[in-house]
Amino acid sequence: MKTPWTLIATLALSLACACSKTSDTTDAKRSPRPPPSSSVAIPAALHVEVEVDGVAAPVIDAARLSATTADFSDDEHRAWRLTTLVGPAGSRPGVVINALGDKGLGLEMRPTAAPSDPAPVLSLNRRGEIVVELVAPDDPFPDFHGKGGRLNRPGDPLPRMANPTKLRVYLASAAPSASSLVGTANGGGAGNGGGAGAAGNAMAIKVTLAGGAPTTWTPDALAAVPRFTIHADGADKDVWSLREVAHQLVGPRARITGAIDADGTHARLTAKDWADAKKTPVLRINRRGMYKIQWVDKNGDVTGDDDVRDVRSIEVEAGD
C-alpha cells in the first residue's frame, strides 16, 4: 500500500521542526559573548554624585573623567584614585570615603598616606564596567583581576563594588554627629529616615558579657567600627554588622546571643543564625536615636527574620 501524501508531509514537517530546534539550540549554545571594545571607553551615561562633609560637590561624569588623566592604566583597564577625583578633601588625615552602589550596598574606605598601601580607585574596563575598589599601587590589575569564581580562582583579595552611584567624603572624627553615621545614604534628614541629631539622642547600649562585668557601648565606641549600607523602609541606611561590632569591641571569637527591648522582651540569637553566611545581623540608629537589630542578605536587603526594635541591652559571649 502506498503511503498517503498527507502522512509523508506530516513526517517531513516533524523532521524539519526537530532539525530546526536542534540547530537553534546548538547555535544558541555556541553563540559567543559580544567582544569587548577595542579600547577602554568611558560610558556616556556615567554619573556618580559626590558629597563632601555633607555638602554636594561636582559629580563624576564622562566629561570629568575624560579630562582627568588616569592614575593607573593598561590595555584592559583605566583607574583613577578617588583622592584625585574628590580633591584635597579626600587626602585629609582620618578621612573616610563611603561609596554607595546601585543595590543599596556600601563600601567604606580610609585612604592612607603611605604610597605602597592599597589605594581606593574608580576603575573602568573594556566592557564598560565601572567599579569602586582598592588596588595595590605596584600591581593594580593582577592576572586574576575581576575573575573571582572562574575555574575556582579565589578572585580579587581586595574589596570591590560595581556600579557606584554616590561617594560620601567625611572625617571619621565627625562621624558620630554626622548623617553618615545614622542617616540614609542620601544624607539623612527627617524625610529620609535619619538625621544629624540622631546620634546625639542615642543612649549607650547596656552589654552583659557572659562571665564578665556589665559594660556599655556608646555611639562614640560604635563609630570606630566600620559601617556599610543596606536598603530598608524604602531608603538606604548606614548600619554596623553585629559580628564586626562583637569582634572589635569584645574579641575575635565573640558572638551576640540575645537582645532585650524597652518592653523587656528577650530575643535570642542562635549560634546557627550567627554563623549563617547567607545573612548578617546588623545594628542601626533610627532618627529618634533608638537602636534596631535587623537581618540582611548578601544584597543588603532586609530578610524575613524578626527584628528587635528599641534595643536597650545586648548579651554577648566572649568565645574564648
PDB file of C-alpha atoms in Angstrom:
ATOM      1  CA  MET A   1       0.000   0.000   0.000  1.00  0.00           C
ATOM      2  CA  LYS A   2       1.271   3.452  -0.871  1.00  0.00           C
ATOM      3  CA  THR A   3       1.894   5.842   1.951  1.00  0.00           C
ATOM      4  CA  PRO A   4      -0.647   8.705   1.909  1.00  0.00           C
ATOM      5  CA  TRP A   5       0.811  12.055   0.895  1.00  0.00           C
ATOM      6  CA  THR A   6      -0.608  13.645   3.993  1.00  0.00           C
ATOM      7  CA  LEU A   7       1.407  11.281   6.214  1.00  0.00           C
ATOM      8  CA  ILE A   8       4.596  11.955   4.241  1.00  0.00           C
ATOM      9  CA  ALA A   9       4.044  15.684   4.584  1.00  0.00           C
ATOM     10  CA  THR A  10       3.455  15.350   8.311  1.00  0.00           C
ATOM     11  CA  LEU A  11       6.623  13.288   8.793  1.00  0.00           C
ATOM     12  CA  ALA A  12       8.666  15.714   6.733  1.00  0.00           C
ATOM     13  CA  LEU A  13       7.351  18.681   8.701  1.00  0.00           C
ATOM     14  CA  SER A  14       8.100  16.946  12.026  1.00  0.00           C
ATOM     15  CA  LEU A  15      11.649  16.123  10.944  1.00  0.00           C
ATOM     16  CA  ALA A  16      12.169  19.667   9.748  1.00  0.00           C
ATOM     17  CA  CYS A  17      10.954  21.068  13.069  1.00  0.00           C
ATOM     18  CA  ALA A  18      13.161  18.670  15.015  1.00  0.00           C
ATOM     19  CA  CYS A  19      16.198  19.574  12.944  1.00  0.00           C
ATOM     20  CA  SER A  20      15.428  23.242  13.266  1.00  0.00           C
ATOM     21  CA  LYS A  21      15.093  23.055  17.058  1.00  0.00           C
ATOM     22  CA  THR A  22      18.337  21.103  17.433  1.00  0.00           C
ATOM     23  CA  SER A  23      20.172  23.543  15.220  1.00  0.00           C
ATOM     24  CA  ASP A  24      18.723  26.545  17.033  1.00  0.00           C
ATOM     25  CA  THR A  25      19.741  25.077  20.387  1.00  0.00           C
ATOM     26  CA  THR A  26      23.232  24.285  19.177  1.00  0.00           C
ATOM     27  CA  ASP A  27      23.638  27.746  17.708  1.00  0.00           C
ATOM     28  CA  ALA A  28      22.426  29.333  20.933  1.00  0.00           C
ATOM     29  CA  LYS A  29      24.905  27.329  22.993  1.00  0.00           C
ATOM     30  CA  ARG A  30      27.750  28.255  20.679  1.00  0.00           C
ATOM     31  CA  SER A  31      26.908  31.953  20.394  1.00  0.00           C
ATOM     32  CA  PRO A  32      29.880  33.823  21.871  1.00  0.00           C
ATOM     33  CA  ARG A  33      29.601  36.789  24.186  1.00  0.00           C
ATOM     34  CA  PRO A  34      29.931  40.115  22.404  1.00  0.00           C
ATOM     35  CA  PRO A  35      33.623  41.028  22.339  1.00  0.00           C
ATOM     36  CA  PRO A  36      34.779  43.935  24.486  1.00  0.00           C
ATOM     37  CA  SER A  37      35.585  47.262  22.943  1.00  0.00           C
ATOM     38  CA  SER A  38      38.970  47.612  21.284  1.00  0.00           C
ATOM     39  CA  SER A  39      39.749  50.433  23.726  1.00  0.00           C
ATOM     40  CA  VAL A  40      38.716  51.477  27.227  1.00  0.00           C
ATOM     41  CA  ALA A  41      35.850  53.884  26.573  1.00  0.00           C
ATOM     42  CA  ILE A  42      34.142  55.923  29.284  1.00  0.00           C
ATOM     43  CA  PRO A  43      30.346  55.313  29.304  1.00  0.00           C
ATOM     44  CA  ALA A  44      28.474  58.439  28.264  1.00  0.00           C
ATOM     45  CA  ALA A  45      25.818  57.814  30.961  1.00  0.00           C
ATOM     46  CA  LEU A  46      28.341  57.736  33.825  1.00  0.00           C
ATOM     47  CA  HIS A  47      27.041  59.790  36.771  1.00  0.00           C
ATOM     48  CA  VAL A  48      28.388  59.452  40.307  1.00  0.00           C
ATOM     49  CA  GLU A  49      27.258  62.017  42.853  1.00  0.00           C
ATOM     50  CA  VAL A  50      29.825  63.356  45.339  1.00  0.00           C
ATOM     51  CA  GLU A  51      29.195  64.736  48.821  1.00  0.00           C
ATOM     52  CA  VAL A  52      31.990  66.268  50.929  1.00  0.00           C
ATOM     53  CA  ASP A  53      31.282  66.856  54.624  1.00  0.00           C
ATOM     54  CA  GLY A  54      27.550  66.783  53.929  1.00  0.00           C
ATOM     55  CA  VAL A  55      27.725  69.302  51.063  1.00  0.00           C
ATOM     56  CA  ALA A  56      27.169  68.390  47.400  1.00  0.00           C
ATOM     57  CA  ALA A  57      30.341  68.546  45.274  1.00  0.00           C
ATOM     58  CA  PRO A  58      30.845  68.299  41.477  1.00  0.00           C
ATOM     59  CA  VAL A  59      29.646  64.976  40.089  1.00  0.00           C
ATOM     60  CA  ILE A  60      31.937  62.466  38.422  1.00  0.00           C
ATOM     61  CA  ASP A  61      30.714  62.049  34.847  1.00  0.00           C
ATOM     62  CA  ALA A  62      32.114  61.120  31.448  1.00  0.00           C
ATOM     63  CA  ALA A  63      33.316  64.644  30.700  1.00  0.00           C
ATOM     64  CA  ARG A  64      35.173  64.888  34.001  1.00  0.00           C
ATOM     65  CA  LEU A  65      36.856  61.514  33.660  1.00  0.00           C
ATOM     66  CA  SER A  66      37.843  62.288  30.062  1.00  0.00           C
ATOM     67  CA  ALA A  67      39.555  65.457  31.252  1.00  0.00           C
ATOM     68  CA  THR A  68      41.399  63.677  34.101  1.00  0.00           C
ATOM     69  CA  THR A  69      44.475  61.538  33.461  1.00  0.00           C
ATOM     70  CA  ALA A  70      44.071  58.030  34.858  1.00  0.00           C
ATOM     71  CA  ASP A  71      46.415  57.166  37.725  1.00  0.00           C
ATOM     72  CA  PHE A  72      46.684  53.542  36.568  1.00  0.00           C
ATOM     73  CA  SER A  73      46.106  52.028  33.116  1.00  0.00           C
ATOM     74  CA  ASP A  74      46.880  49.100  30.856  1.00  0.00           C
ATOM     75  CA  ASP A  75      45.345  47.681  27.665  1.00  0.00           C
ATOM     76  CA  GLU A  76      42.282  46.429  29.561  1.00  0.00           C
ATOM     77  CA  HIS A  77      41.723  48.961  32.348  1.00  0.00           C
ATOM     78  CA  ARG A  78      41.877  52.551  33.465  1.00  0.00           C
ATOM     79  CA  ALA A  79      41.651  53.628  37.096  1.00  0.00           C
ATOM     80  CA  TRP A  80      41.521  56.982  38.888  1.00  0.00           C
ATOM     81  CA  ARG A  81      42.401  57.376  42.555  1.00  0.00           C
ATOM     82  CA  LEU A  82      39.366  58.599  44.471  1.00  0.00           C
ATOM     83  CA  THR A  83      41.637  61.135  46.142  1.00  0.00           C
ATOM     84  CA  THR A  84      42.374  62.505  42.658  1.00  0.00           C
ATOM     85  CA  LEU A  85      38.676  62.783  41.806  1.00  0.00           C
ATOM     86  CA  VAL A  86      37.386  64.301  45.048  1.00  0.00           C
ATOM     87  CA  GLY A  87      40.307  66.693  45.526  1.00  0.00           C
ATOM     88  CA  PRO A  88      42.186  67.694  48.710  1.00  0.00           C
ATOM     89  CA  ALA A  89      39.243  66.733  50.938  1.00  0.00           C
ATOM     90  CA  GLY A  90      39.970  63.079  50.137  1.00  0.00           C
ATOM     91  CA  SER A  91      43.560  63.299  51.361  1.00  0.00           C
ATOM     92  CA  ARG A  92      42.931  64.669  54.860  1.00  0.00           C
ATOM     93  CA  PRO A  93      44.180  62.623  57.837  1.00  0.00           C
ATOM     94  CA  GLY A  94      41.337  60.489  59.179  1.00  0.00           C
ATOM     95  CA  VAL A  95      39.192  60.867  56.067  1.00  0.00           C
ATOM     96  CA  VAL A  96      36.560  58.277  55.164  1.00  0.00           C
ATOM     97  CA  ILE A  97      35.302  57.700  51.617  1.00  0.00           C
ATOM     98  CA  ASN A  98      31.998  55.818  51.549  1.00  0.00           C
ATOM     99  CA  ALA A  99      30.982  54.523  48.122  1.00  0.00           C
ATOM    100  CA  LEU A 100      27.318  53.628  47.612  1.00  0.00           C
ATOM    101  CA  GLY A 101      26.148  51.176  44.952  1.00  0.00           C
ATOM    102  CA  ASP A 102      23.002  50.793  42.891  1.00  0.00           C
ATOM    103  CA  LYS A 103      21.759  47.868  45.037  1.00  0.00           C
ATOM    104  CA  GLY A 104      21.895  49.750  48.322  1.00  0.00           C
ATOM    105  CA  LEU A 105      25.279  48.357  49.325  1.00  0.00           C
ATOM    106  CA  GLY A 106      28.160  50.478  50.545  1.00  0.00           C
ATOM    107  CA  LEU A 107      31.951  50.199  50.689  1.00  0.00           C
ATOM    108  CA  GLU A 108      33.781  52.235  53.327  1.00  0.00           C
ATOM    109  CA  MET A 109      37.424  53.082  52.627  1.00  0.00           C
ATOM    110  CA  ARG A 110      40.016  55.011  54.606  1.00  0.00           C
ATOM    111  CA  PRO A 111      42.850  56.266  52.375  1.00  0.00           C
ATOM    112  CA  THR A 112      46.323  56.371  53.898  1.00  0.00           C
ATOM    113  CA  ALA A 113      49.360  58.421  53.001  1.00  0.00           C
ATOM    114  CA  ALA A 114      51.778  55.502  52.543  1.00  0.00           C
ATOM    115  CA  PRO A 115      52.442  55.114  48.783  1.00  0.00           C
ATOM    116  CA  SER A 116      52.522  51.308  48.963  1.00  0.00           C
ATOM    117  CA  ASP A 117      49.180  50.943  50.798  1.00  0.00           C
ATOM    118  CA  PRO A 118      46.073  49.838  48.845  1.00  0.00           C
ATOM    119  CA  ALA A 119      44.530  52.807  47.065  1.00  0.00           C
ATOM    120  CA  PRO A 120      40.774  53.384  46.620  1.00  0.00           C
ATOM    121  CA  VAL A 121      40.035  53.919  42.929  1.00  0.00           C
ATOM    122  CA  LEU A 122      37.249  54.249  40.390  1.00  0.00           C
ATOM    123  CA  SER A 123      38.143  51.760  37.664  1.00  0.00           C
ATOM    124  CA  LEU A 124      36.835  51.008  34.188  1.00  0.00           C
ATOM    125  CA  ASN A 125      37.440  48.043  31.905  1.00  0.00           C
ATOM    126  CA  ARG A 126      36.969  47.477  28.166  1.00  0.00           C
ATOM    127  CA  ARG A 127      33.436  46.139  28.681  1.00  0.00           C
ATOM    128  CA  GLY A 128      32.409  49.484  30.168  1.00  0.00           C
ATOM    129  CA  GLU A 129      32.052  48.130  33.715  1.00  0.00           C
ATOM    130  CA  ILE A 130      32.531  50.753  36.442  1.00  0.00           C
ATOM    131  CA  VAL A 131      33.862  49.587  39.819  1.00  0.00           C
ATOM    132  CA  VAL A 132      34.997  51.240  43.057  1.00  0.00           C
ATOM    133  CA  GLU A 133      37.721  49.140  44.626  1.00  0.00           C
ATOM    134  CA  LEU A 134      41.015  49.004  46.457  1.00  0.00           C
ATOM    135  CA  VAL A 135      44.078  48.237  44.331  1.00  0.00           C
ATOM    136  CA  ALA A 136      47.752  47.675  45.079  1.00  0.00           C
ATOM    137  CA  PRO A 137      49.655  50.606  43.507  1.00  0.00           C
ATOM    138  CA  ASP A 138      52.527  48.364  42.413  1.00  0.00           C
ATOM    139  CA  ASP A 139      50.173  45.864  40.728  1.00  0.00           C
ATOM    140  CA  PRO A 140      46.735  47.466  40.237  1.00  0.00           C
ATOM    141  CA  PHE A 141      45.480  44.956  37.653  1.00  0.00           C
ATOM    142  CA  PRO A 142      46.768  41.462  38.535  1.00  0.00           C
ATOM    143  CA  ASP A 143      46.011  38.485  36.295  1.00  0.00           C
ATOM    144  CA  PHE A 144      43.031  37.393  38.415  1.00  0.00           C
ATOM    145  CA  HIS A 145      41.568  40.921  38.470  1.00  0.00           C
ATOM    146  CA  GLY A 146      37.764  40.642  38.328  1.00  0.00           C
ATOM    147  CA  LYS A 147      37.787  36.872  37.736  1.00  0.00           C
ATOM    148  CA  GLY A 148      36.575  35.580  41.078  1.00  0.00           C
ATOM    149  CA  GLY A 149      34.617  32.359  40.656  1.00  0.00           C
ATOM    150  CA  ARG A 150      36.139  31.309  37.345  1.00  0.00           C
ATOM    151  CA  LEU A 151      37.978  27.989  37.433  1.00  0.00           C
ATOM    152  CA  ASN A 152      37.720  28.059  41.234  1.00  0.00           C
ATOM    153  CA  ARG A 153      40.070  31.038  41.483  1.00  0.00           C
ATOM    154  CA  PRO A 154      39.688  32.971  44.717  1.00  0.00           C
ATOM    155  CA  GLY A 155      39.294  36.275  42.859  1.00  0.00           C
ATOM    156  CA  ASP A 156      40.473  39.675  43.998  1.00  0.00           C
ATOM    157  CA  PRO A 157      41.651  39.694  47.629  1.00  0.00           C
ATOM    158  CA  LEU A 158      40.748  43.396  47.988  1.00  0.00           C
ATOM    159  CA  PRO A 159      37.130  44.645  48.257  1.00  0.00           C
ATOM    160  CA  ARG A 160      35.317  45.989  45.209  1.00  0.00           C
ATOM    161  CA  MET A 161      31.803  47.236  44.405  1.00  0.00           C
ATOM    162  CA  ALA A 162      30.226  47.594  40.973  1.00  0.00           C
ATOM    163  CA  ASN A 163      28.049  50.441  39.669  1.00  0.00           C
ATOM    164  CA  PRO A 164      28.717  53.190  42.223  1.00  0.00           C
ATOM    165  CA  THR A 165      26.086  55.909  42.431  1.00  0.00           C
ATOM    166  CA  LYS A 166      27.485  58.202  45.125  1.00  0.00           C
ATOM    167  CA  LEU A 167      30.670  58.981  47.052  1.00  0.00           C
ATOM    168  CA  ARG A 168      30.461  60.500  50.521  1.00  0.00           C
ATOM    169  CA  VAL A 169      33.624  62.022  51.956  1.00  0.00           C
ATOM    170  CA  TYR A 170      33.890  62.969  55.630  1.00  0.00           C
ATOM    171  CA  LEU A 171      36.279  62.874  58.581  1.00  0.00           C
ATOM    172  CA  ALA A 172      35.989  59.873  60.884  1.00  0.00           C
ATOM    173  CA  SER A 173      36.096  62.170  63.899  1.00  0.00           C
ATOM    174  CA  ALA A 174      32.917  63.882  62.681  1.00  0.00           C
ATOM    175  CA  ALA A 175      31.007  60.664  62.047  1.00  0.00           C
ATOM    176  CA  PRO A 176      29.246  60.322  65.463  1.00  0.00           C
ATOM    177  CA  SER A 177      27.374  63.580  64.940  1.00  0.00           C
ATOM    178  CA  ALA A 178      27.029  63.382  61.151  1.00  0.00           C
ATOM    179  CA  SER A 179      24.320  61.977  58.915  1.00  0.00           C
ATOM    180  CA  SER A 180      26.869  59.483  57.607  1.00  0.00           C
ATOM    181  CA  LEU A 181      26.584  57.614  60.907  1.00  0.00           C
ATOM    182  CA  VAL A 182      22.854  57.404  61.446  1.00  0.00           C
ATOM    183  CA  GLY A 183      21.121  58.824  58.412  1.00  0.00           C
ATOM    184  CA  THR A 184      20.443  57.447  54.996  1.00  0.00           C
ATOM    185  CA  ALA A 185      22.826  57.169  52.089  1.00  0.00           C
ATOM    186  CA  ASN A 186      21.169  60.268  50.694  1.00  0.00           C
ATOM    187  CA  GLY A 187      22.312  62.436  53.568  1.00  0.00           C
ATOM    188  CA  GLY A 188      19.781  61.798  56.320  1.00  0.00           C
ATOM    189  CA  GLY A 189      17.102  64.204  57.414  1.00  0.00           C
ATOM    190  CA  ALA A 190      13.672  63.553  58.796  1.00  0.00           C
ATOM    191  CA  GLY A 191      12.199  62.721  55.427  1.00  0.00           C
ATOM    192  CA  ASN A 192      14.748  60.003  54.703  1.00  0.00           C
ATOM    193  CA  GLY A 193      14.689  58.135  57.985  1.00  0.00           C
ATOM    194  CA  GLY A 194      17.746  59.621  59.667  1.00  0.00           C
ATOM    195  CA  GLY A 195      19.252  62.884  60.776  1.00  0.00           C
ATOM    196  CA  ALA A 196      22.285  64.610  62.191  1.00  0.00           C
ATOM    197  CA  GLY A 197      20.783  64.734  65.658  1.00  0.00           C
ATOM    198  CA  ALA A 198      20.009  61.035  65.980  1.00  0.00           C
ATOM    199  CA  ALA A 199      23.435  60.032  67.274  1.00  0.00           C
ATOM    200  CA  GLY A 200      23.302  62.777  69.868  1.00  0.00           C
ATOM    201  CA  ASN A 201      19.923  61.471  71.054  1.00  0.00           C
ATOM    202  CA  ALA A 202      21.075  57.841  71.186  1.00  0.00           C
ATOM    203  CA  MET A 203      21.768  56.305  74.572  1.00  0.00           C
ATOM    204  CA  ALA A 204      24.503  53.832  75.353  1.00  0.00           C
ATOM    205  CA  ILE A 205      23.526  50.181  74.978  1.00  0.00           C
ATOM    206  CA  LYS A 206      23.888  48.045  78.090  1.00  0.00           C
ATOM    207  CA  VAL A 207      26.056  44.991  77.449  1.00  0.00           C
ATOM    208  CA  THR A 208      26.006  41.832  79.544  1.00  0.00           C
ATOM    209  CA  LEU A 209      29.139  39.786  78.925  1.00  0.00           C
ATOM    210  CA  ALA A 210      28.907  36.143  79.973  1.00  0.00           C
ATOM    211  CA  GLY A 211      31.387  35.586  82.790  1.00  0.00           C
ATOM    212  CA  GLY A 212      32.375  39.259  82.844  1.00  0.00           C
ATOM    213  CA  ALA A 213      31.337  42.602  84.266  1.00  0.00           C
ATOM    214  CA  PRO A 214      28.479  44.571  82.657  1.00  0.00           C
ATOM    215  CA  THR A 215      29.533  47.396  80.354  1.00  0.00           C
ATOM    216  CA  THR A 216      28.072  49.735  77.738  1.00  0.00           C
ATOM    217  CA  TRP A 217      28.552  50.502  74.062  1.00  0.00           C
ATOM    218  CA  THR A 218      28.277  54.225  73.378  1.00  0.00           C
ATOM    219  CA  PRO A 219      27.718  55.880  69.977  1.00  0.00           C
ATOM    220  CA  ASP A 220      31.352  57.016  70.129  1.00  0.00           C
ATOM    221  CA  ALA A 221      32.561  53.436  70.599  1.00  0.00           C
ATOM    222  CA  LEU A 222      30.358  52.209  67.767  1.00  0.00           C
ATOM    223  CA  ALA A 223      31.630  54.993  65.494  1.00  0.00           C
ATOM    224  CA  ALA A 224      35.062  53.329  65.462  1.00  0.00           C
ATOM    225  CA  VAL A 225      33.569  50.195  63.877  1.00  0.00           C
ATOM    226  CA  PRO A 226      33.317  50.155  60.041  1.00  0.00           C
ATOM    227  CA  ARG A 227      29.813  50.522  58.620  1.00  0.00           C
ATOM    228  CA  PHE A 228      28.065  49.598  55.393  1.00  0.00           C
ATOM    229  CA  THR A 229      24.764  50.473  53.729  1.00  0.00           C
ATOM    230  CA  ILE A 230      21.531  48.467  53.446  1.00  0.00           C
ATOM    231  CA  HIS A 231      18.121  49.179  51.917  1.00  0.00           C
ATOM    232  CA  ALA A 232      15.318  49.259  54.497  1.00  0.00           C
ATOM    233  CA  ASP A 233      11.993  51.066  54.906  1.00  0.00           C
ATOM    234  CA  GLY A 234      12.253  52.443  51.380  1.00  0.00           C
ATOM    235  CA  ALA A 235      15.633  54.141  51.881  1.00  0.00           C
ATOM    236  CA  ASP A 236      19.352  53.437  52.230  1.00  0.00           C
ATOM    237  CA  LYS A 237      20.560  53.136  55.833  1.00  0.00           C
ATOM    238  CA  ASP A 238      24.031  53.053  57.365  1.00  0.00           C
ATOM    239  CA  VAL A 239      24.466  50.073  59.691  1.00  0.00           C
ATOM    240  CA  TRP A 240      27.035  48.101  61.634  1.00  0.00           C
ATOM    241  CA  SER A 241      27.454  44.365  61.250  1.00  0.00           C
ATOM    242  CA  LEU A 242      26.815  42.963  64.724  1.00  0.00           C
ATOM    243  CA  ARG A 243      29.506  40.388  64.037  1.00  0.00           C
ATOM    244  CA  GLU A 244      32.024  43.163  63.401  1.00  0.00           C
ATOM    245  CA  VAL A 245      30.848  45.060  66.496  1.00  0.00           C
ATOM    246  CA  ALA A 246      31.279  41.972  68.688  1.00  0.00           C
ATOM    247  CA  HIS A 247      34.695  41.159  67.236  1.00  0.00           C
ATOM    248  CA  GLN A 248      36.071  44.691  67.602  1.00  0.00           C
ATOM    249  CA  LEU A 249      34.525  45.682  70.932  1.00  0.00           C
ATOM    250  CA  VAL A 250      34.762  42.305  72.709  1.00  0.00           C
ATOM    251  CA  GLY A 251      37.068  39.852  70.928  1.00  0.00           C
ATOM    252  CA  PRO A 252      37.708  37.980  67.657  1.00  0.00           C
ATOM    253  CA  ARG A 253      35.592  34.979  68.721  1.00  0.00           C
ATOM    254  CA  ALA A 254      32.798  36.863  70.461  1.00  0.00           C
ATOM    255  CA  ARG A 255      29.191  36.432  69.426  1.00  0.00           C
ATOM    256  CA  ILE A 256      25.948  38.115  70.432  1.00  0.00           C
ATOM    257  CA  THR A 257      23.467  35.698  71.967  1.00  0.00           C
ATOM    258  CA  GLY A 258      20.476  37.915  72.730  1.00  0.00           C
ATOM    259  CA  ALA A 259      18.919  41.363  72.934  1.00  0.00           C
ATOM    260  CA  ILE A 260      16.293  42.991  75.161  1.00  0.00           C
ATOM    261  CA  ASP A 261      13.996  45.798  74.037  1.00  0.00           C
ATOM    262  CA  ALA A 262      12.378  48.633  76.004  1.00  0.00           C
ATOM    263  CA  ASP A 263       9.413  46.405  76.954  1.00  0.00           C
ATOM    264  CA  GLY A 264      11.692  43.750  78.422  1.00  0.00           C
ATOM    265  CA  THR A 265      11.074  41.311  75.577  1.00  0.00           C
ATOM    266  CA  HIS A 266      14.020  38.940  75.213  1.00  0.00           C
ATOM    267  CA  ALA A 267      15.079  37.962  71.683  1.00  0.00           C
ATOM    268  CA  ARG A 268      17.650  35.193  71.298  1.00  0.00           C
ATOM    269  CA  LEU A 269      20.229  34.901  68.510  1.00  0.00           C
ATOM    270  CA  THR A 270      21.092  31.246  67.960  1.00  0.00           C
ATOM    271  CA  ALA A 271      24.596  30.044  67.170  1.00  0.00           C
ATOM    272  CA  LYS A 272      23.275  28.675  63.862  1.00  0.00           C
ATOM    273  CA  ASP A 273      21.881  32.038  62.764  1.00  0.00           C
ATOM    274  CA  TRP A 274      25.007  33.836  63.946  1.00  0.00           C
ATOM    275  CA  ALA A 275      27.182  31.573  61.759  1.00  0.00           C
ATOM    276  CA  ASP A 276      24.891  31.672  58.697  1.00  0.00           C
ATOM    277  CA  ALA A 277      26.994  33.217  55.900  1.00  0.00           C
ATOM    278  CA  LYS A 278      23.865  33.949  53.819  1.00  0.00           C
ATOM    279  CA  LYS A 279      22.655  36.676  56.158  1.00  0.00           C
ATOM    280  CA  THR A 280      24.097  39.278  58.512  1.00  0.00           C
ATOM    281  CA  PRO A 281      22.706  40.682  61.776  1.00  0.00           C
ATOM    282  CA  VAL A 282      23.008  44.467  61.694  1.00  0.00           C
ATOM    283  CA  LEU A 283      22.552  47.307  64.171  1.00  0.00           C
ATOM    284  CA  ARG A 284      21.455  50.818  63.250  1.00  0.00           C
ATOM    285  CA  ILE A 285      20.238  54.012  64.904  1.00  0.00           C
ATOM    286  CA  ASN A 286      16.970  55.481  63.667  1.00  0.00           C
ATOM    287  CA  ARG A 287      16.141  59.191  63.500  1.00  0.00           C
ATOM    288  CA  ARG A 288      14.729  59.107  67.023  1.00  0.00           C
ATOM    289  CA  GLY A 289      18.037  57.840  68.411  1.00  0.00           C
ATOM    290  CA  MET A 290      16.792  54.284  69.043  1.00  0.00           C
ATOM    291  CA  TYR A 291      18.790  51.167  68.196  1.00  0.00           C
ATOM    292  CA  LYS A 292      17.348  48.491  65.949  1.00  0.00           C
ATOM    293  CA  ILE A 293      18.608  44.988  65.078  1.00  0.00           C
ATOM    294  CA  GLN A 294      17.713  43.507  61.697  1.00  0.00           C
ATOM    295  CA  TRP A 295      18.928  40.747  59.383  1.00  0.00           C
ATOM    296  CA  VAL A 296      20.023  41.428  55.804  1.00  0.00           C
ATOM    297  CA  ASP A 297      21.059  39.205  52.917  1.00  0.00           C
ATOM    298  CA  LYS A 298      24.160  39.492  50.744  1.00  0.00           C
ATOM    299  CA  ASN A 299      22.473  42.176  48.617  1.00  0.00           C
ATOM    300  CA  GLY A 300      21.824  44.365  51.635  1.00  0.00           C
ATOM    301  CA  ASP A 301      18.070  43.699  51.607  1.00  0.00           C
ATOM    302  CA  VAL A 302      16.198  43.019  54.845  1.00  0.00           C
ATOM    303  CA  THR A 303      15.260  39.359  55.297  1.00  0.00           C
ATOM    304  CA  GLY A 304      12.068  37.930  56.770  1.00  0.00           C
ATOM    305  CA  ASP A 305      13.697  37.312  60.161  1.00  0.00           C
ATOM    306  CA  ASP A 306      12.216  39.078  63.176  1.00  0.00           C
ATOM    307  CA  ASP A 307      13.881  42.368  64.065  1.00  0.00           C
ATOM    308  CA  VAL A 308      14.351  43.870  67.524  1.00  0.00           C
ATOM    309  CA  ARG A 309      13.295  47.489  67.969  1.00  0.00           C
ATOM    310  CA  ASP A 310      14.341  49.959  70.653  1.00  0.00           C
ATOM    311  CA  VAL A 311      17.199  47.735  71.814  1.00  0.00           C
ATOM    312  CA  ARG A 312      18.278  48.549  75.374  1.00  0.00           C
ATOM    313  CA  SER A 313      20.539  45.628  76.278  1.00  0.00           C
ATOM    314  CA  ILE A 314      22.700  43.115  74.415  1.00  0.00           C
ATOM    315  CA  GLU A 315      24.060  39.787  75.683  1.00  0.00           C
ATOM    316  CA  VAL A 316      27.479  38.628  74.493  1.00  0.00           C
ATOM    317  CA  GLU A 317      29.676  35.546  74.838  1.00  0.00           C
ATOM    318  CA  ALA A 318      33.414  36.185  74.513  1.00  0.00           C
ATOM    319  CA  GLY A 319      34.021  32.787  72.947  1.00  0.00           C
ATOM    320  CA  ASP A 320      37.473  32.332  74.481  1.00  0.00           C
TER     321      ASP A 320
END
